[in-house]
């Protein structure tokens, strides 16, 4: 058996994956969570961090990004191994001494697990890239699609590109941290939440509408940018140390459809009432799962219940003497 054999590996750290990780921990399973993005939270973090959600049990209303923070705290309570920025490309069965295991391969490493829970939602998110001269060459060298380490931006001159929540949020987040920030957006309509935009307008950050990036400059690292006004054609050169591109995301189920699982349509994995796919020890929950014969109800609350069921089912798969019912958490000391 491989050294690093996990009981349960969860693919996707959206709300379903995070809550499932908590349940798996409660069942004492050695758990790993793998997420293709460098951040957790799935659709909530990527598509609508500033929106209020009204249908999460126990919250009359909660900001999506605040729910993600709470889910992260809860999901990582039992300290699962967490691999971010890693997309699983291949799932297959390997024969090992001592029994067969699931093998999950990303482009960087291979993981081994007794059971697998797929909570991949609407698929792996990848940031939309900006196809302008200099940008691809300087990606990771000052051109960033995610802020992975805010400390690196301390005292820097930053150009932010985009008009959605991420672009506006990063302006607000970095305003007292960077030496200067300029926001450019190709239109005069912003997708960002109105309240955040209003807050941004109160700062001294220039909001340059109808301006786009024409070229990123720099050899080993970003040193500047050429921007242009798409209405007048005017061009300007700017000295900047970082270019943060926040122009949305694409989601794609990608390789998952080729892992040998029965599908319902082309977006859902077919599961039974215990969240089991047709592969032994492989479960699906949340937006990606369709319980056979039922129309999927793609809501956060659905994923919570399905994730809890799948984690408990995985516990009984690994130990057939275990009960499906985990006991009440109120009787535990966590
Ligand atoms: P996701 O949130 O999609 O997370 C899946 C994660 O898996 C992603 O982070 C993805 O990067 C990762 N992943 C995918 N493939 C791989 C791979 N191969 N390897 C590694 N990682 C992978 N629901 C409500 O209940 N109430 C609401 O008010 C509400 N409002 C919404 C508003 C908007 C604008 C949208 C778009 C959705 C809303 N929803 C709402 C729906 C809700 O967001 C989803 O039901 C929920 O996010 C599903 O969670 P999930 O964890 O199953 O999937």
Short mmCIF file of C-alpha atoms and ligand atoms in Angstrom, two decimals:
data_model
loop_
_atom_site.label_atom_id
_atom_site.label_comp_id
_atom_site.label_asym_id
_atom_site.label_seq_id
_atom_site.Cartn_x
_atom_site.Cartn_y
_atom_site.Cartn_z
CA UNK A 1 0.00 0.00 0.00
CA UNK A 2 1.29 3.53 -0.71
CA UNK A 3 2.43 5.42 2.41
CA UNK A 4 0.13 8.30 1.84
CA UNK A 5 -3.08 6.34 1.48
CA UNK A 6 -6.08 8.42 2.49
CA UNK A 7 -9.47 7.15 3.58
CA UNK A 8 -11.38 9.80 1.66
CA UNK A 9 -10.25 12.28 -0.97
CA UNK A 10 -12.62 15.11 -1.78
CA UNK A 11 -12.35 16.73 -5.21
CA UNK A 12 -13.48 20.37 -4.97
CA UNK A 13 -13.51 22.81 -2.04
CA UNK A 14 -16.77 24.59 -2.71
CA UNK A 15 -19.38 24.65 0.07
CA UNK A 16 -20.18 20.97 -0.47
CA UNK A 17 -16.54 19.86 -0.33
CA UNK A 18 -15.79 21.98 2.75
CA UNK A 19 -18.77 20.71 4.72
CA UNK A 20 -18.08 17.13 3.61
CA UNK A 21 -14.52 17.50 4.95
CA UNK A 22 -15.95 18.38 8.34
CA UNK A 23 -18.18 15.32 8.36
CA UNK A 24 -15.37 13.07 7.18
CA UNK A 25 -13.24 14.39 10.04
CA UNK A 26 -16.04 13.76 12.49
CA UNK A 27 -16.10 10.15 11.28
CA UNK A 28 -12.35 9.91 11.94
CA UNK A 29 -11.47 9.50 8.26
CA UNK A 30 -8.02 10.49 7.09
CA UNK A 31 -9.13 13.10 4.59
CA UNK A 32 -7.63 15.08 1.75
CA UNK A 33 -9.26 17.99 -0.09
CA UNK A 34 -8.06 18.92 -3.58
CA UNK A 35 -9.14 22.15 -5.24
CA UNK A 36 -8.20 23.44 -8.67
CA UNK A 37 -8.25 27.09 -7.59
CA UNK A 38 -5.73 28.68 -5.21
CA UNK A 39 -8.68 29.50 -2.92
CA UNK A 40 -11.63 27.65 -1.38
CA UNK A 41 -15.33 28.48 -1.65
CA UNK A 42 -16.27 27.41 -5.20
CA UNK A 43 -18.98 29.49 -6.88
CA UNK A 44 -19.52 31.59 -3.74
CA UNK A 45 -15.93 32.82 -3.70
CA UNK A 46 -15.54 33.17 -7.45
CA UNK A 47 -18.91 34.26 -8.80
CA UNK A 48 -20.72 36.12 -6.04
CA UNK A 49 -18.59 36.82 -2.94
CA UNK A 50 -20.43 40.07 -2.17
CA UNK A 51 -23.98 38.78 -2.58
CA UNK A 52 -26.23 38.07 0.37
CA UNK A 53 -27.61 34.55 0.62
CA UNK A 54 -30.95 34.12 2.41
CA UNK A 55 -31.55 30.37 2.26
CA UNK A 56 -28.75 28.88 4.33
CA UNK A 57 -30.21 27.27 7.47
CA UNK A 58 -29.49 29.23 10.62
CA UNK A 59 -28.62 32.46 8.79
CA UNK A 60 -31.36 34.98 8.06
CA UNK A 61 -28.85 36.38 5.59
CA UNK A 62 -25.15 35.88 5.08
CA UNK A 63 -22.60 37.33 2.66
CA UNK A 64 -21.27 34.58 0.40
CA UNK A 65 -17.65 35.34 1.32
CA UNK A 66 -18.49 35.26 5.05
CA UNK A 67 -20.17 31.88 4.63
CA UNK A 68 -17.02 30.64 2.89
CA UNK A 69 -14.88 31.80 5.84
CA UNK A 70 -17.12 29.98 8.30
CA UNK A 71 -17.21 26.84 6.14
CA UNK A 72 -13.42 26.91 5.87
CA UNK A 73 -13.08 27.08 9.64
CA UNK A 74 -15.55 24.25 10.09
CA UNK A 75 -14.29 22.15 7.17
CA UNK A 76 -10.66 22.31 8.29
CA UNK A 77 -11.43 21.71 11.97
CA UNK A 78 -10.07 18.16 11.78
CA UNK A 79 -7.03 19.36 9.78
CA UNK A 80 -7.48 17.46 6.52
CA UNK A 81 -4.62 17.68 4.04
CA UNK A 82 -5.50 20.50 1.65
CA UNK A 83 -4.06 20.80 -1.85
CA UNK A 84 -4.96 24.04 -3.59
CA UNK A 85 -4.23 25.08 -7.16
CA UNK A 86 -4.32 21.49 -8.30
CA UNK A 87 -6.81 20.05 -10.75
CA UNK A 88 -7.48 16.32 -10.82
CA UNK A 89 -7.22 15.08 -14.38
CA UNK A 90 -7.41 11.29 -14.05
CA UNK A 91 -9.19 8.95 -11.69
CA UNK A 92 -8.44 5.26 -11.99
CA UNK A 93 -8.28 2.08 -9.98
CA UNK A 94 -4.88 0.62 -9.11
CA UNK A 95 -4.14 -2.83 -7.84
CA UNK A 96 -1.94 -2.68 -4.76
CA UNK A 97 -0.70 -5.26 -2.36
CA UNK A 98 -3.41 -5.38 0.28
CA UNK A 99 -6.24 -4.30 -2.01
CA UNK A 100 -7.29 -1.96 -4.79
CA UNK A 101 -7.17 1.79 -4.23
CA UNK A 102 -8.26 4.87 -6.15
CA UNK A 103 -5.52 6.84 -7.79
CA UNK A 104 -6.07 10.53 -8.52
CA UNK A 105 -3.65 12.29 -10.80
CA UNK A 106 -3.14 15.98 -11.29
CA UNK A 107 -0.46 17.55 -13.43
CA UNK A 108 1.84 17.74 -10.41
CA UNK A 109 1.27 14.63 -8.30
CA UNK A 110 -0.58 11.39 -7.67
CA UNK A 111 -2.85 10.79 -4.70
CA UNK A 112 -4.06 7.46 -3.34
CA UNK A 113 -7.34 6.96 -1.56
CA UNK A 114 -9.70 4.23 -0.41
CA UNK A 115 -12.74 6.31 -1.33
CA UNK A 116 -13.38 9.46 -3.36
CA UNK A 117 -16.05 12.13 -3.07
CA UNK A 118 -16.53 14.33 -6.12
CA UNK A 119 -17.92 17.75 -5.21
CA UNK A 120 -16.75 19.49 -8.37
CA UNK A 121 -19.88 21.63 -8.82
CA UNK A 122 -20.15 23.04 -12.30
CA UNK A 123 -16.54 22.11 -12.95
CA UNK A 124 -13.06 23.43 -12.38
CA UNK A 125 -12.80 27.18 -12.55
CA UNK A 126 -10.04 28.80 -14.54
CA UNK A 127 -9.53 32.56 -14.80
CA UNK A 128 -10.18 34.19 -18.16
CA UNK A 129 -6.78 35.18 -19.51
CA UNK A 130 -5.94 38.45 -21.17
CA UNK A 131 -4.50 37.91 -24.61
CA UNK A 132 -2.27 40.99 -24.94
CA UNK A 133 1.45 41.30 -25.72
CA UNK A 134 3.67 40.71 -22.71
CA UNK A 135 0.92 39.28 -20.51
CA UNK A 136 1.55 35.55 -20.94
CA UNK A 137 5.33 36.06 -20.65
CA UNK A 138 4.95 37.95 -17.36
CA UNK A 139 2.30 35.70 -15.81
CA UNK A 140 3.46 34.86 -12.29
CA UNK A 141 6.09 37.61 -12.60
CA UNK A 142 3.87 40.50 -11.70
CA UNK A 143 0.91 39.68 -13.92
CA UNK A 144 -1.46 37.85 -11.58
CA UNK A 145 -4.95 36.41 -11.91
CA UNK A 146 -5.15 35.71 -8.16
CA UNK A 147 -3.54 37.38 -5.21
CA UNK A 148 -1.92 34.43 -3.52
CA UNK A 149 0.28 36.37 -1.15
CA UNK A 150 -0.81 39.90 -0.37
CA UNK A 151 2.53 40.63 1.35
CA UNK A 152 4.22 40.67 -2.06
CA UNK A 153 2.11 43.68 -3.03
CA UNK A 154 3.11 45.82 -0.06
CA UNK A 155 4.20 49.28 -1.24
CA UNK A 156 3.77 48.37 -4.93
CA UNK A 157 2.20 50.31 -7.78
CA UNK A 158 -0.68 48.18 -8.99
CA UNK A 159 -2.82 48.25 -12.11
CA UNK A 160 -6.08 46.34 -11.67
CA UNK A 161 -8.04 45.27 -14.76
CA UNK A 162 -11.75 44.41 -14.53
CA UNK A 163 -15.16 45.60 -13.41
CA UNK A 164 -16.53 42.73 -11.31
CA UNK A 165 -16.51 41.98 -7.60
CA UNK A 166 -12.94 40.66 -7.58
CA UNK A 167 -11.47 43.76 -9.23
CA UNK A 168 -13.35 46.17 -6.96
CA UNK A 169 -12.75 44.09 -3.82
CA UNK A 170 -9.01 43.99 -4.48
CA UNK A 171 -8.94 47.77 -4.94
CA UNK A 172 -10.56 48.16 -1.53
CA UNK A 173 -8.49 45.46 0.10
CA UNK A 174 -5.16 46.81 -1.15
CA UNK A 175 -5.85 50.55 -0.92
CA UNK A 176 -3.85 51.09 2.29
CA UNK A 177 -1.33 48.43 1.39
CA UNK A 178 -0.14 49.37 -2.09
CA UNK A 179 1.68 52.60 -2.86
CA UNK A 180 -0.79 53.32 -5.67
CA UNK A 181 -3.67 51.61 -7.46
CA UNK A 182 -5.35 52.37 -10.78
CA UNK A 183 -8.44 50.48 -11.94
CA UNK A 184 -9.18 50.21 -15.65
CA UNK A 185 -12.36 48.73 -17.07
CA UNK A 186 -13.37 48.41 -20.71
CA UNK A 187 -16.95 49.61 -20.15
CA UNK A 188 -18.66 52.11 -17.88
CA UNK A 189 -20.99 49.46 -16.42
CA UNK A 190 -19.63 47.50 -13.46
CA UNK A 191 -20.75 44.01 -12.48
CA UNK A 192 -19.44 44.58 -8.96
CA UNK A 193 -21.80 44.94 -6.02
CA UNK A 194 -23.17 48.50 -5.84
CA UNK A 195 -22.18 49.04 -2.21
CA UNK A 196 -18.55 48.06 -2.91
CA UNK A 197 -18.48 50.32 -5.93
CA UNK A 198 -19.88 53.20 -3.88
CA UNK A 199 -17.16 52.58 -1.29
CA UNK A 200 -14.53 52.57 -4.00
CA UNK A 201 -15.76 55.88 -5.39
CA UNK A 202 -15.06 57.44 -1.98
CA UNK A 203 -11.37 56.51 -2.23
CA UNK A 204 -8.74 58.31 -4.30
CA UNK A 205 -8.27 55.27 -6.59
CA UNK A 206 -8.76 56.41 -10.21
CA UNK A 207 -11.59 54.47 -11.91
CA UNK A 208 -10.74 54.66 -15.60
CA UNK A 209 -13.68 53.47 -17.68
CA UNK A 210 -13.31 52.59 -21.38
CA UNK A 211 -9.61 51.93 -20.77
CA UNK A 212 -7.97 48.59 -21.56
CA UNK A 213 -4.54 47.04 -21.26
CA UNK A 214 -2.61 47.13 -24.52
CA UNK A 215 0.73 45.70 -23.44
CA UNK A 216 2.55 44.60 -20.28
CA UNK A 217 6.19 45.66 -20.09
CA UNK A 218 9.11 43.98 -18.35
CA UNK A 219 11.75 41.35 -18.89
CA UNK A 220 12.01 39.32 -15.68
CA UNK A 221 9.25 41.17 -13.89
CA UNK A 222 6.50 43.67 -14.68
CA UNK A 223 7.87 47.19 -14.96
CA UNK A 224 5.05 49.00 -16.72
CA UNK A 225 1.97 48.89 -18.89
CA UNK A 226 0.53 50.59 -21.92
CA UNK A 227 -3.18 51.26 -21.61
CA UNK A 228 -5.55 52.71 -24.22
CA UNK A 229 -8.93 54.31 -24.33
CA UNK A 230 -11.20 52.18 -26.52
CA UNK A 231 -13.37 55.20 -27.43
CA UNK A 232 -10.75 57.83 -28.25
CA UNK A 233 -7.72 55.66 -29.06
CA UNK A 234 -5.56 57.64 -26.61
CA UNK A 235 -2.64 55.64 -25.21
CA UNK A 236 -0.78 56.07 -21.93
CA UNK A 237 2.34 54.49 -20.52
CA UNK A 238 2.37 53.71 -16.81
CA UNK A 239 5.09 52.51 -14.49
CA UNK A 240 3.64 49.66 -12.43
CA UNK A 241 5.06 46.76 -10.42
CA UNK A 242 2.05 44.46 -10.70
CA UNK A 243 -0.93 43.94 -12.98
CA UNK A 244 -3.87 42.19 -11.41
CA UNK A 245 -6.24 40.81 -14.04
CA UNK A 246 -9.75 40.08 -12.73
CA UNK A 247 -11.89 39.51 -15.80
CA UNK A 248 -13.97 36.53 -14.77
CA UNK A 249 -13.78 32.76 -14.84
CA UNK A 250 -14.76 29.80 -16.99
CA UNK A 251 -15.98 26.54 -15.49
CA UNK A 252 -15.61 23.20 -17.20
CA UNK A 253 -16.24 19.63 -16.06
CA UNK A 254 -13.27 18.81 -18.26
CA UNK A 255 -11.83 15.35 -17.65
CA UNK A 256 -14.44 14.24 -15.10
CA UNK A 257 -16.82 13.06 -17.81
CA UNK A 258 -14.16 10.58 -18.96
CA UNK A 259 -13.67 8.85 -15.61
CA UNK A 260 -16.12 6.05 -16.38
CA UNK A 261 -19.06 7.28 -14.33
CA UNK A 262 -22.63 7.22 -15.54
CA UNK A 263 -23.82 10.70 -16.34
CA UNK A 264 -27.24 12.31 -16.33
CA UNK A 265 -27.07 14.68 -19.31
CA UNK A 266 -23.62 16.14 -19.80
CA UNK A 267 -23.27 18.10 -16.55
CA UNK A 268 -24.22 15.67 -13.79
CA UNK A 269 -22.90 12.44 -12.35
CA UNK A 270 -25.64 9.94 -11.71
CA UNK A 271 -25.84 8.82 -8.06
CA UNK A 272 -28.22 6.66 -6.05
CA UNK A 273 -29.93 7.75 -2.83
CA UNK A 274 -26.66 7.14 -0.90
CA UNK A 275 -24.70 9.43 -3.26
CA UNK A 276 -22.92 6.41 -4.76
CA UNK A 277 -21.81 6.57 -8.38
CA UNK A 278 -21.49 3.36 -10.39
CA UNK A 279 -17.81 3.10 -9.30
CA UNK A 280 -17.19 1.34 -5.97
CA UNK A 281 -16.27 3.78 -3.20
CA UNK A 282 -16.73 6.84 -5.43
CA UNK A 283 -19.44 9.31 -4.40
CA UNK A 284 -20.71 12.60 -5.79
CA UNK A 285 -22.51 15.43 -3.99
CA UNK A 286 -23.62 19.00 -4.54
CA UNK A 287 -24.18 20.66 -7.89
CA UNK A 288 -22.41 17.92 -9.84
CA UNK A 289 -24.65 15.12 -8.55
CA UNK A 290 -28.03 14.07 -9.89
CA UNK A 291 -29.90 11.53 -7.81
CA UNK A 292 -31.21 9.01 -10.30
CA UNK A 293 -34.68 9.84 -11.51
CA UNK A 294 -34.75 13.29 -9.87
CA UNK A 295 -34.13 16.71 -11.25
CA UNK A 296 -31.03 18.11 -9.45
CA UNK A 297 -31.74 20.89 -6.95
CA UNK A 298 -28.55 22.93 -7.29
CA UNK A 299 -28.52 24.73 -3.96
CA UNK A 300 -26.01 25.06 -1.14
CA UNK A 301 -28.29 23.27 1.31
CA UNK A 302 -28.67 20.28 -1.03
CA UNK A 303 -24.89 19.87 -1.18
CA UNK A 304 -24.59 20.02 2.62
CA UNK A 305 -27.01 17.13 3.11
CA UNK A 306 -25.58 15.10 0.25
CA UNK A 307 -21.99 15.68 1.43
CA UNK A 308 -22.86 14.50 4.94
CA UNK A 309 -24.51 11.39 3.52
CA UNK A 310 -21.57 10.63 1.22
CA UNK A 311 -18.96 11.03 3.99
CA UNK A 312 -20.92 8.70 6.26
CA UNK A 313 -21.36 6.21 3.45
CA UNK A 314 -17.61 6.32 2.79
CA UNK A 315 -17.03 5.48 6.47
CA UNK A 316 -19.16 2.34 6.14
CA UNK A 317 -17.49 1.42 2.83
CA UNK A 318 -14.08 1.48 4.52
CA UNK A 319 -15.32 -0.27 7.62
CA UNK A 320 -18.37 -2.41 6.85
CA UNK A 321 -18.99 -2.85 10.61
CA UNK A 322 -19.40 0.90 11.09
CA UNK A 323 -22.86 2.43 11.28
CA UNK A 324 -24.09 4.89 8.68
CA UNK A 325 -25.45 7.12 11.45
CA UNK A 326 -22.55 9.14 12.86
CA UNK A 327 -24.11 9.95 16.22
CA UNK A 328 -25.06 13.48 17.25
CA UNK A 329 -22.33 16.10 17.17
CA UNK A 330 -23.99 17.68 20.23
CA UNK A 331 -22.82 14.65 22.17
CA UNK A 332 -19.21 15.16 21.10
CA UNK A 333 -16.59 17.56 22.40
CA UNK A 334 -15.03 19.24 19.38
P1 LIG B 1 -19.02 24.63 -6.47
O1 LIG B 1 -19.39 25.79 -5.63
O2 LIG B 1 -19.15 24.79 -7.96
O3 LIG B 1 -17.53 24.19 -6.11
C1 LIG B 1 -16.89 23.18 -6.83
C2 LIG B 1 -15.38 23.34 -6.70
O4 LIG B 1 -14.74 22.20 -7.30
C3 LIG B 1 -14.85 24.57 -7.44
O5 LIG B 1 -14.11 25.38 -6.53
C4 LIG B 1 -13.98 23.98 -8.55
O6 LIG B 1 -12.83 24.80 -8.84
C5 LIG B 1 -13.57 22.63 -7.96
N1 LIG B 1 -13.23 21.61 -8.99
C6 LIG B 1 -13.96 21.26 -10.07
N2 LIG B 1 -13.34 20.30 -10.78
C7 LIG B 1 -12.18 20.04 -10.14
C8 LIG B 1 -11.09 19.15 -10.40
N3 LIG B 1 -11.08 18.33 -11.46
N4 LIG B 1 -10.05 19.14 -9.52
C9 LIG B 1 -10.04 19.96 -8.43
N5 LIG B 1 -11.04 20.84 -8.16
C10 LIG B 1 -12.10 20.87 -8.99
N6 LIG B 1 -27.40 28.61 -3.90
C11 LIG B 1 -28.18 28.79 -2.80
O7 LIG B 1 -28.46 27.83 -2.09
N7 LIG B 1 -28.61 30.04 -2.46
C12 LIG B 1 -28.30 31.16 -3.19
O8 LIG B 1 -28.73 32.27 -2.87
C13 LIG B 1 -27.46 31.01 -4.33
N8 LIG B 1 -27.11 32.07 -5.10
C14 LIG B 1 -26.32 31.88 -6.21
C15 LIG B 1 -25.94 32.99 -6.97
C16 LIG B 1 -25.17 32.83 -8.10
C17 LIG B 1 -24.77 34.05 -8.91
C18 LIG B 1 -24.74 31.52 -8.49
C19 LIG B 1 -23.88 31.32 -9.71
C20 LIG B 1 -25.10 30.40 -7.72
C21 LIG B 1 -25.91 30.57 -6.59
N9 LIG B 1 -26.28 29.48 -5.80
C22 LIG B 1 -27.05 29.67 -4.68
C23 LIG B 1 -25.86 28.09 -6.14
C24 LIG B 1 -24.70 27.65 -5.25
O9 LIG B 1 -23.62 28.57 -5.37
C25 LIG B 1 -24.26 26.25 -5.64
O10 LIG B 1 -25.35 25.36 -5.45
C26 LIG B 1 -23.06 25.81 -4.80
O11 LIG B 1 -21.94 26.64 -5.02
C27 LIG B 1 -22.68 24.35 -5.12
O12 LIG B 1 -21.57 24.02 -4.33
P2 LIG B 1 -20.56 22.85 -4.75
O13 LIG B 1 -19.54 22.81 -3.67
O14 LIG B 1 -21.36 21.63 -5.05
O15 LIG B 1 -19.91 23.34 -6.13
#
